[in-house]
Amino acid sequence: MIVVDDGSTDKTKAIVSHFALNDSRIKLFELQKNSGAGVARNFALSKTSGRYITFLDADDLWRPEKLAKQIDYLKSNNLYFTFCFYDCIDEDGNPLNKRVEAPKTLSYRQLFFCNFVGNLTGIYDANYFGKIPISSIRKRQDWMMWLVILKKIEIVHPLRESLAIYRIRKGSISASKLDLLAHNFAVYHHFHSLNKVVSVFCMMGFLFIQLFVKPFYIKKLKK
């Protein structure tokens, strides 16, 4: 477990250090200043030596069986990448009774117009893909990483089970729709090297999928 403290101001260092003292598999590294998720994840990648790569941001959660189930799923089906469903909680940890699912199979074309892969759910085989560099932009780095993966394997089969919990915070980058649109445009314009006109049309396709298709994969859970 590679833990990167991206200039936190809470008790992260003390908490992680306590666990690291009792488990040599936990490694804590500190960045001198807050540099954003992309920089922190790339730094973490530079310190890894394991076969399977997966990410978890500080405010999100994994169910205890997540890693075991996903790695078994990859090995049993001879796969190099998969992801799973996730449930949502508010910033105080209260369930929002919402589960985010995905298509039974996900293609590069589908991913191009909508990021169905929750960052806290994806896991890939570094023996097959190598360590995939992550963009340093503040948002949508994970989407670009999954696109690199799907461009190589074309189709991914998610593990159709909720094994992670995503925290929705008010005022976060993820919660700001206008900010997300700007970051999505940057993915089309800069990452895919599309001109501005084509990028606008891609954004229209993205908005259509986001408004009229993705809601079918968001399930209301019983209280």
mmCIF file of C-alpha atoms in Angstrom:
data_model
loop_
_atom_site.group_PDB
_atom_site.id
_atom_site.type_symbol
_atom_site.label_atom_id
_atom_site.label_comp_id
_atom_site.label_asym_id
_atom_site.label_seq_id
_atom_site.Cartn_x
_atom_site.Cartn_y
_atom_site.Cartn_z
ATOM 1 C CA MET A 1 0.000 0.000 0.000
ATOM 2 C CA ILE A 2 1.600 3.214 -1.221
ATOM 3 C CA VAL A 3 0.185 6.243 0.626
ATOM 4 C CA VAL A 4 1.017 9.695 -0.747
ATOM 5 C CA ASP A 5 0.213 12.639 1.512
ATOM 6 C CA ASP A 6 -0.411 15.488 -0.936
ATOM 7 C CA GLY A 7 0.273 18.344 1.478
ATOM 8 C CA SER A 8 -2.570 17.521 3.866
ATOM 9 C CA THR A 9 -3.286 19.690 6.919
ATOM 10 C CA ASP A 10 -5.097 17.066 8.993
ATOM 11 C CA LYS A 11 -3.788 14.041 10.909
ATOM 12 C CA THR A 12 -3.110 11.905 7.837
ATOM 13 C CA LYS A 13 0.626 11.545 8.510
ATOM 14 C CA ALA A 14 0.139 10.469 12.142
ATOM 15 C CA ILE A 15 -2.629 7.983 11.312
ATOM 16 C CA VAL A 16 -0.780 6.326 8.429
ATOM 17 C CA SER A 17 2.509 6.271 10.339
ATOM 18 C CA HIS A 18 0.800 4.396 13.169
ATOM 19 C CA PHE A 19 -0.383 1.653 10.809
ATOM 20 C CA ALA A 20 2.918 1.565 8.918
ATOM 21 C CA LEU A 21 4.806 0.822 12.135
ATOM 22 C CA ASN A 22 2.773 -2.369 12.512
ATOM 23 C CA ASP A 23 2.693 -3.435 8.854
ATOM 24 C CA SER A 24 5.772 -3.199 6.637
ATOM 25 C CA ARG A 25 3.593 -3.401 3.493
ATOM 26 C CA ILE A 26 2.345 0.160 4.126
ATOM 27 C CA LYS A 27 4.648 2.883 2.788
ATOM 28 C CA LEU A 28 4.049 6.592 3.472
ATOM 29 C CA PHE A 29 5.458 9.366 1.286
ATOM 30 C CA GLU A 30 4.916 13.121 1.616
ATOM 31 C CA LEU A 31 4.833 15.766 -1.101
ATOM 32 C CA GLN A 32 6.223 19.145 -0.058
ATOM 33 C CA LYS A 33 3.160 20.987 -1.346
ATOM 34 C CA ASN A 34 -0.330 20.159 -2.565
ATOM 35 C CA SER A 35 0.093 19.308 -6.251
ATOM 36 C CA GLY A 36 -3.163 17.583 -7.170
ATOM 37 C CA ALA A 37 -4.273 13.998 -7.656
ATOM 38 C CA GLY A 38 -2.428 13.445 -10.942
ATOM 39 C CA VAL A 39 0.973 14.370 -9.515
ATOM 40 C CA ALA A 40 0.341 12.357 -6.344
ATOM 41 C CA ARG A 41 -0.706 9.262 -8.285
ATOM 42 C CA ASN A 42 2.297 9.464 -10.608
ATOM 43 C CA PHE A 43 4.561 9.729 -7.574
ATOM 44 C CA ALA A 44 2.851 6.673 -6.087
ATOM 45 C CA LEU A 45 3.345 4.778 -9.367
ATOM 46 C CA SER A 46 7.065 5.533 -9.250
ATOM 47 C CA LYS A 47 7.249 3.735 -5.893
ATOM 48 C CA THR A 48 5.283 0.633 -6.829
ATOM 49 C CA SER A 49 6.621 -2.808 -7.661
ATOM 50 C CA GLY A 50 3.394 -4.832 -7.551
ATOM 51 C CA ARG A 51 1.569 -6.391 -10.469
ATOM 52 C CA TYR A 52 -1.875 -4.849 -9.968
ATOM 53 C CA ILE A 53 -2.466 -1.101 -9.828
ATOM 54 C CA THR A 54 -5.560 0.517 -8.313
ATOM 55 C CA PHE A 55 -6.243 3.895 -6.728
ATOM 56 C CA LEU A 56 -8.187 5.136 -3.721
ATOM 57 C CA ASP A 57 -8.550 8.804 -2.811
ATOM 58 C CA ALA A 58 -8.533 9.776 0.858
ATOM 59 C CA ASP A 59 -12.255 10.479 1.170
ATOM 60 C CA ASP A 60 -13.507 7.300 -0.539
ATOM 61 C CA LEU A 61 -13.819 3.738 0.768
ATOM 62 C CA TRP A 62 -13.309 0.153 -0.361
ATOM 63 C CA ARG A 63 -15.250 -2.772 0.985
ATOM 64 C CA PRO A 64 -12.897 -5.246 2.744
ATOM 65 C CA GLU A 65 -13.259 -7.872 0.011
ATOM 66 C CA LYS A 66 -12.723 -5.550 -2.984
ATOM 67 C CA LEU A 67 -9.134 -6.364 -3.866
ATOM 68 C CA ALA A 68 -9.449 -10.110 -3.310
ATOM 69 C CA LYS A 69 -12.582 -10.351 -5.459
ATOM 70 C CA GLN A 70 -11.240 -8.208 -8.293
ATOM 71 C CA ILE A 71 -7.880 -9.948 -8.501
ATOM 72 C CA ASP A 72 -9.580 -13.351 -8.443
ATOM 73 C CA TYR A 73 -11.929 -12.126 -11.209
ATOM 74 C CA LEU A 74 -8.977 -10.992 -13.345
ATOM 75 C CA LYS A 75 -7.058 -14.228 -12.889
ATOM 76 C CA SER A 76 -10.050 -16.536 -13.307
ATOM 77 C CA ASN A 77 -11.102 -14.885 -16.574
ATOM 78 C CA ASN A 78 -7.619 -14.145 -17.952
ATOM 79 C CA LEU A 79 -8.291 -10.381 -17.966
ATOM 80 C CA TYR A 80 -5.925 -7.426 -17.671
ATOM 81 C CA PHE A 81 -8.345 -4.728 -16.528
ATOM 82 C CA THR A 82 -11.673 -4.538 -14.783
ATOM 83 C CA PHE A 83 -13.763 -2.278 -12.580
ATOM 84 C CA CYS A 84 -16.859 -2.615 -10.420
ATOM 85 C CA PHE A 85 -19.948 -0.756 -9.224
ATOM 86 C CA TYR A 86 -19.956 1.667 -6.294
ATOM 87 C CA ASP A 87 -22.389 3.162 -3.793
ATOM 88 C CA CYS A 88 -22.560 6.818 -2.757
ATOM 89 C CA ILE A 89 -22.432 8.549 0.623
ATOM 90 C CA ASP A 90 -22.554 12.220 1.614
ATOM 91 C CA GLU A 91 -19.631 14.081 3.167
ATOM 92 C CA ASP A 92 -20.679 12.945 6.657
ATOM 93 C CA GLY A 93 -20.721 9.293 5.650
ATOM 94 C CA ASN A 94 -24.500 8.937 5.415
ATOM 95 C CA PRO A 95 -25.757 6.580 2.669
ATOM 96 C CA LEU A 96 -27.384 8.323 -0.284
ATOM 97 C CA ASN A 97 -29.082 5.054 -1.286
ATOM 98 C CA LYS A 98 -27.593 5.356 -4.765
ATOM 99 C CA ARG A 99 -25.557 2.780 -6.680
ATOM 100 C CA VAL A 100 -23.634 3.607 -9.868
ATOM 101 C CA GLU A 101 -23.485 0.662 -12.276
ATOM 102 C CA ALA A 102 -22.193 0.246 -15.841
ATOM 103 C CA PRO A 103 -22.896 -1.649 -19.091
ATOM 104 C CA LYS A 104 -22.236 -5.411 -19.070
ATOM 105 C CA THR A 105 -19.419 -4.791 -21.533
ATOM 106 C CA LEU A 106 -17.753 -1.433 -22.058
ATOM 107 C CA SER A 107 -16.042 -0.492 -25.326
ATOM 108 C CA TYR A 108 -13.592 2.270 -26.144
ATOM 109 C CA ARG A 109 -16.311 4.097 -28.098
ATOM 110 C CA GLN A 110 -18.688 4.031 -25.127
ATOM 111 C CA LEU A 111 -15.954 5.240 -22.786
ATOM 112 C CA PHE A 112 -15.045 8.008 -25.240
ATOM 113 C CA PHE A 113 -18.436 9.654 -24.644
ATOM 114 C CA CYS A 114 -18.909 8.810 -20.970
ATOM 115 C CA ASN A 115 -16.622 7.759 -18.147
ATOM 116 C CA PHE A 116 -18.448 4.731 -16.776
ATOM 117 C CA VAL A 117 -15.404 3.687 -14.708
ATOM 118 C CA GLY A 118 -15.310 5.049 -11.176
ATOM 119 C CA ASN A 119 -11.702 5.912 -10.338
ATOM 120 C CA LEU A 120 -11.910 4.070 -7.010
ATOM 121 C CA THR A 121 -13.032 0.871 -8.773
ATOM 122 C CA GLY A 122 -10.611 0.342 -11.667
ATOM 123 C CA ILE A 123 -7.704 -2.113 -11.420
ATOM 124 C CA TYR A 124 -5.176 -3.017 -14.120
ATOM 125 C CA ASP A 125 -2.336 -5.478 -14.658
ATOM 126 C CA ALA A 126 0.960 -3.589 -14.833
ATOM 127 C CA ASN A 127 2.678 -6.672 -16.230
ATOM 128 C CA TYR A 128 0.548 -6.249 -19.360
ATOM 129 C CA PHE A 129 0.137 -2.449 -19.671
ATOM 130 C CA GLY A 130 3.206 -1.252 -17.820
ATOM 131 C CA LYS A 131 2.792 1.673 -15.448
ATOM 132 C CA ILE A 132 0.450 4.065 -17.239
ATOM 133 C CA PRO A 133 1.462 7.746 -16.776
ATOM 134 C CA ILE A 134 -1.281 9.979 -15.415
ATOM 135 C CA SER A 135 -2.010 13.533 -16.539
ATOM 136 C CA SER A 136 -1.258 16.275 -14.014
ATOM 137 C CA ILE A 137 -4.482 18.184 -14.740
ATOM 138 C CA ARG A 138 -6.713 18.568 -11.678
ATOM 139 C CA LYS A 139 -9.591 16.489 -12.975
ATOM 140 C CA ARG A 140 -10.407 13.655 -15.419
ATOM 141 C CA GLN A 141 -6.938 12.065 -15.200
ATOM 142 C CA ASP A 142 -8.580 8.728 -14.481
ATOM 143 C CA TRP A 143 -10.806 8.942 -17.578
ATOM 144 C CA MET A 144 -7.755 9.451 -19.778
ATOM 145 C CA MET A 145 -6.011 6.501 -18.133
ATOM 146 C CA TRP A 146 -8.990 4.193 -18.776
ATOM 147 C CA LEU A 147 -9.108 5.406 -22.400
ATOM 148 C CA VAL A 148 -5.463 4.397 -22.856
ATOM 149 C CA ILE A 149 -6.328 0.952 -21.501
ATOM 150 C CA LEU A 150 -9.493 0.502 -23.594
ATOM 151 C CA LYS A 151 -7.703 1.579 -26.747
ATOM 152 C CA LYS A 152 -5.446 -1.447 -26.285
ATOM 153 C CA ILE A 153 -7.911 -4.120 -25.150
ATOM 154 C CA GLU A 154 -11.068 -2.637 -26.809
ATOM 155 C CA ILE A 155 -13.593 -4.247 -24.413
ATOM 156 C CA VAL A 156 -13.769 -4.521 -20.620
ATOM 157 C CA HIS A 157 -16.089 -6.684 -18.535
ATOM 158 C CA PRO A 158 -16.840 -5.123 -15.140
ATOM 159 C CA LEU A 159 -17.275 -7.190 -12.036
ATOM 160 C CA ARG A 160 -20.985 -6.621 -11.536
ATOM 161 C CA GLU A 161 -20.932 -5.999 -7.812
ATOM 162 C CA SER A 162 -20.625 -2.893 -5.640
ATOM 163 C CA LEU A 163 -17.274 -3.081 -3.871
ATOM 164 C CA ALA A 164 -16.520 0.595 -3.250
ATOM 165 C CA ILE A 165 -18.098 3.668 -1.680
ATOM 166 C CA TYR A 166 -17.782 7.148 -3.217
ATOM 167 C CA ARG A 167 -18.117 10.259 -1.056
ATOM 168 C CA ILE A 168 -19.902 13.236 -2.619
ATOM 169 C CA ARG A 169 -18.788 16.547 -1.135
ATOM 170 C CA LYS A 170 -20.478 19.886 -1.649
ATOM 171 C CA GLY A 171 -18.254 22.345 -3.497
ATOM 172 C CA SER A 172 -15.784 19.692 -4.713
ATOM 173 C CA ILE A 173 -14.431 19.699 -8.263
ATOM 174 C CA SER A 174 -16.529 16.615 -8.961
ATOM 175 C CA ALA A 175 -19.686 18.359 -7.759
ATOM 176 C CA SER A 176 -19.234 21.448 -9.967
ATOM 177 C CA LYS A 177 -20.940 20.746 -13.300
ATOM 178 C CA LEU A 178 -19.431 23.754 -15.093
ATOM 179 C CA ASP A 179 -15.924 22.804 -13.992
ATOM 180 C CA LEU A 180 -16.501 19.242 -15.186
ATOM 181 C CA LEU A 181 -17.588 20.475 -18.603
ATOM 182 C CA ALA A 182 -14.383 22.489 -18.893
ATOM 183 C CA HIS A 183 -12.259 19.500 -17.912
ATOM 184 C CA ASN A 184 -14.153 17.218 -20.299
ATOM 185 C CA PHE A 185 -13.563 19.667 -23.142
ATOM 186 C CA ALA A 186 -9.849 19.607 -22.280
ATOM 187 C CA VAL A 187 -9.840 15.803 -22.632
ATOM 188 C CA TYR A 188 -11.230 16.012 -26.169
ATOM 189 C CA HIS A 189 -9.198 19.042 -27.229
ATOM 190 C CA HIS A 190 -5.822 18.296 -25.640
ATOM 191 C CA PHE A 191 -5.687 14.580 -24.832
ATOM 192 C CA HIS A 192 -7.308 13.450 -28.112
ATOM 193 C CA SER A 193 -5.775 16.394 -30.053
ATOM 194 C CA LEU A 194 -9.122 17.274 -31.626
ATOM 195 C CA ASN A 195 -9.732 20.799 -32.899
ATOM 196 C CA LYS A 196 -12.147 23.037 -31.006
ATOM 197 C CA VAL A 197 -15.083 22.491 -33.371
ATOM 198 C CA VAL A 198 -14.821 18.698 -33.238
ATOM 199 C CA SER A 199 -14.307 18.888 -29.470
ATOM 200 C CA VAL A 200 -17.565 20.848 -29.138
ATOM 201 C CA PHE A 201 -19.444 18.163 -31.097
ATOM 202 C CA CYS A 202 -17.873 15.487 -28.888
ATOM 203 C CA MET A 203 -19.034 17.439 -25.863
ATOM 204 C CA MET A 204 -22.572 17.411 -27.270
ATOM 205 C CA GLY A 205 -22.368 13.629 -27.556
ATOM 206 C CA PHE A 206 -21.007 13.443 -24.017
ATOM 207 C CA LEU A 207 -23.868 15.562 -22.663
ATOM 208 C CA PHE A 208 -26.459 13.425 -24.466
ATOM 209 C CA ILE A 209 -25.060 10.225 -22.929
ATOM 210 C CA GLN A 210 -24.698 11.882 -19.531
ATOM 211 C CA LEU A 211 -28.295 13.172 -19.501
ATOM 212 C CA PHE A 212 -30.198 10.400 -21.267
ATOM 213 C CA VAL A 213 -28.166 7.178 -21.008
ATOM 214 C CA LYS A 214 -26.105 7.166 -17.817
ATOM 215 C CA PRO A 215 -29.165 7.744 -15.543
ATOM 216 C CA PHE A 216 -30.301 4.207 -16.474
ATOM 217 C CA TYR A 217 -27.172 2.903 -14.712
ATOM 218 C CA ILE A 218 -27.798 4.806 -11.475
ATOM 219 C CA LYS A 219 -29.926 2.623 -9.233
ATOM 220 C CA LYS A 220 -31.962 3.703 -6.236
ATOM 221 C CA LEU A 221 -31.296 1.418 -3.272
ATOM 222 C CA LYS A 222 -33.871 0.465 -0.691
ATOM 223 C CA LYS A 223 -33.363 2.105 2.684
#
